[in-house]
Short mmCIF file of C-alpha atoms (C1' of nucleotides) in Angstrom, two decimals:
data_model
loop_
_atom_site.label_atom_id
_atom_site.label_comp_id
_atom_site.label_asym_id
_atom_site.label_seq_id
_atom_site.Cartn_x
_atom_site.Cartn_y
_atom_site.Cartn_z
CA UNK M 1 0.00 -0.04 -0.02
CA UNK M 2 1.52 3.31 -1.04
CA UNK M 3 1.67 6.26 1.20
CA UNK M 4 -0.44 8.14 -1.22
CA UNK M 5 -3.26 5.66 -1.09
CA UNK M 6 -3.07 6.01 2.69
CA UNK M 7 -3.34 9.82 2.46
CA UNK M 8 -6.23 9.54 0.07
CA UNK M 9 -8.08 7.30 2.58
CA UNK M 10 -7.24 9.63 5.40
CA UNK M 11 -8.30 12.61 3.52
CA UNK M 12 -11.79 11.16 3.23
CA UNK M 13 -11.81 9.93 6.70
CA UNK M 14 -10.90 13.35 8.11
CA UNK M 15 -13.33 15.29 5.76
CA UNK M 16 -16.20 13.23 7.27
CA UNK M 17 -15.16 14.48 10.81
CA UNK M 18 -15.50 18.19 9.85
CA UNK M 19 -18.58 19.43 11.77
CA UNK M 20 -21.40 20.94 9.75
CA UNK M 21 -21.12 24.69 9.70
CA UNK M 22 -17.41 24.59 9.77
CA UNK M 23 -14.56 24.58 7.17
CA UNK M 24 -10.85 23.57 7.14
CA UNK M 25 -7.96 23.76 4.66
CA UNK M 26 -6.15 21.31 2.46
CA UNK M 27 -2.93 21.87 4.24
CA UNK M 28 -4.48 21.13 7.66
CA UNK M 29 -6.00 17.81 6.49
CA UNK M 30 -2.68 16.87 5.04
CA UNK M 31 -1.01 17.64 8.40
CA UNK M 32 -3.65 15.61 10.33
CA UNK M 33 -3.15 12.75 8.02
CA UNK M 34 0.67 12.77 8.75
CA UNK M 35 1.65 14.10 5.27
CA UNK M 36 2.42 17.85 5.84
CA UNK M 37 4.01 18.33 2.39
CA UNK M 38 1.08 16.95 0.36
CA UNK M 39 -1.71 19.50 0.45
CA UNK M 40 -2.07 19.39 -3.35
CA UNK M 41 -2.91 15.61 -3.31
CA UNK M 42 -5.66 16.31 -0.73
CA UNK M 43 -7.23 18.50 -3.36
CA UNK M 44 -6.59 15.93 -5.98
CA UNK M 45 -8.32 13.19 -3.97
CA UNK M 46 -11.27 15.39 -3.33
CA UNK M 47 -11.85 16.42 -6.94
CA UNK M 48 -12.02 12.64 -7.85
CA UNK M 49 -15.06 12.28 -5.70
CA UNK M 50 -18.48 11.67 -7.44
CA UNK M 51 -21.12 14.41 -7.12
CA UNK M 52 -23.40 12.28 -5.03
CA UNK M 53 -20.65 11.38 -2.59
CA UNK M 54 -21.51 11.44 1.17
CA UNK M 55 -18.16 13.05 1.88
CA UNK M 56 -18.47 16.79 2.77
CA UNK M 57 -15.82 17.98 0.34
CA UNK M 58 -17.46 21.40 0.43
CA UNK M 59 -16.02 22.02 3.82
CA UNK M 60 -12.42 21.86 2.49
CA UNK M 61 -11.02 25.14 1.08
CA UNK M 62 -7.59 26.69 0.63
CA UNK M 63 -5.40 28.37 3.25
CA UNK M 64 -6.58 31.87 2.30
CA UNK M 65 -10.20 30.92 3.09
CA UNK M 66 -11.06 30.93 -0.64
CA UNK M 67 -12.97 28.38 -2.56
CA UNK M 68 -10.51 27.18 -5.15
CA UNK M 69 -11.58 27.48 -8.68
CA UNK M 70 -11.30 24.42 -11.02
CA UNK M 71 -11.46 25.99 -14.53
CA UNK M 72 -15.21 25.17 -14.94
CA UNK M 73 -16.18 28.80 -15.12
CA UNK M 74 -17.07 28.75 -11.46
CA UNK M 75 -19.85 26.24 -11.54
CA UNK M 76 -18.40 23.93 -9.00
CA UNK M 77 -17.56 27.04 -6.86
CA UNK M 78 -21.18 28.15 -6.92
CA UNK M 79 -22.38 24.60 -5.91
CA UNK M 80 -19.94 24.59 -3.07
CA UNK M 81 -21.08 27.99 -1.88
CA UNK M 82 -24.58 26.92 -1.95
CA UNK M 83 -23.85 23.81 0.24
CA UNK M 84 -21.89 25.81 2.78
CA UNK M 85 -24.60 28.56 3.03
CA UNK M 86 -27.11 25.72 3.61
CA UNK M 87 -25.09 24.80 6.64
CA UNK M 88 -25.05 28.23 7.99
CA UNK M 89 -21.52 29.19 6.80
CA UNK M 90 -21.33 32.72 5.58
CA UNK M 91 -19.62 32.89 2.17
CA UNK M 92 -18.65 36.33 0.83
CA UNK M 93 -18.44 37.05 -2.85
CA UNK M 94 -15.36 38.96 -4.06
CA UNK M 95 -14.94 41.02 -7.18
CA UNK M 96 -13.98 38.82 -10.07
CA UNK M 97 -15.93 35.77 -9.13
CA UNK M 98 -14.11 34.50 -6.07
CA UNK M 99 -15.83 33.26 -2.97
CA UNK M 100 -14.29 33.53 0.42
CA UNK M 101 -15.01 32.26 4.07
CA UNK M 102 -13.76 33.93 7.23
CA UNK M 103 -11.48 31.24 8.80
CA UNK M 104 -11.20 33.03 12.03
CA UNK M 105 -14.98 32.48 12.48
CA UNK M 106 -15.78 29.29 10.58
CA UNK M 107 -12.46 27.43 10.62
CA UNK M 108 -12.08 24.05 12.21
CA UNK M 109 -8.41 23.31 13.12
CA UNK M 110 -8.08 20.55 15.71
CA UNK M 111 -4.38 19.58 16.73
CA UNK M 112 -5.14 15.93 15.99
CA UNK M 113 -7.96 13.43 15.41
"C1'" DG N 1 10.80 8.23 -19.08
"C1'" DA N 2 11.33 13.39 -19.11
"C1'" DG N 3 8.45 17.49 -18.80
"C1'" DT N 4 4.14 19.85 -17.38
"C1'" DT N 5 0.28 20.68 -14.31
"C1'" DG N 6 -2.18 21.53 -10.23
"C1'" DA N 7 -9.27 21.82 -5.69
"C1'" DC N 8 -1.57 24.15 -2.17
"C1'" DT N 9 1.60 27.02 1.20
"C1'" DA N 10 4.98 29.76 3.44
"C1'" DG N 11 7.93 33.36 2.86
"C1'" DC N 12 9.81 37.24 0.76
"C1'" DT N 13 9.38 41.73 -1.90
"C1'" DA I 1 -1.48 45.01 2.31
"C1'" DA I 2 -1.10 42.66 -2.04
"C1'" DG I 3 1.58 40.21 -5.34
"C1'" DC I 4 5.35 37.26 -6.71
"C1'" DT I 5 8.70 33.15 -5.99
"C1'" DA I 6 10.37 29.06 -4.66
"C1'" DG I 7 9.34 24.59 -2.79
"C1'" DC I 8 6.65 20.63 -2.84
"C1'" DC I 9 5.23 15.89 -5.03
"C1'" DA I 10 1.69 12.71 -7.36
"C1'" DA I 11 -0.78 12.45 -11.52
"C1'" DC I 12 -1.07 13.20 -16.19
"C1'" DT I 13 0.82 13.97 -21.12
#
DNA sequence: GAGTTGACTAGCT
DNA sequence: AAGCTAGCCAACT
């Protein structure tokens, strides 16, 4: 079993632990999983999820608190924003089409799980 | 099998 | 305060 498969599994496992109404970052999940230098793969693992997955991928955003775009003209971003707002997370629109969450208020950053 | 890409970050300018 | 650079490493071309 490769380390990466382990990280992918832990990414999903940790994502499920994020409480509704909170968000965390790619880098933090990578750290909790024990792979502090692999934040990119966390994103890669999440983008591979099917749309009807039970994993709350919408609660994972980047370290700046922004919803990362994926070159689909913002469709995925809009869907993610909807899901977060439905849980009570405030998502602020930024000029240019970006969406941002205040990590000081909605962030979930446990030391370990 | 080498080069490019990316749902990232931390640090410097 | 906002933007750029370097570092990172698996997946894809």
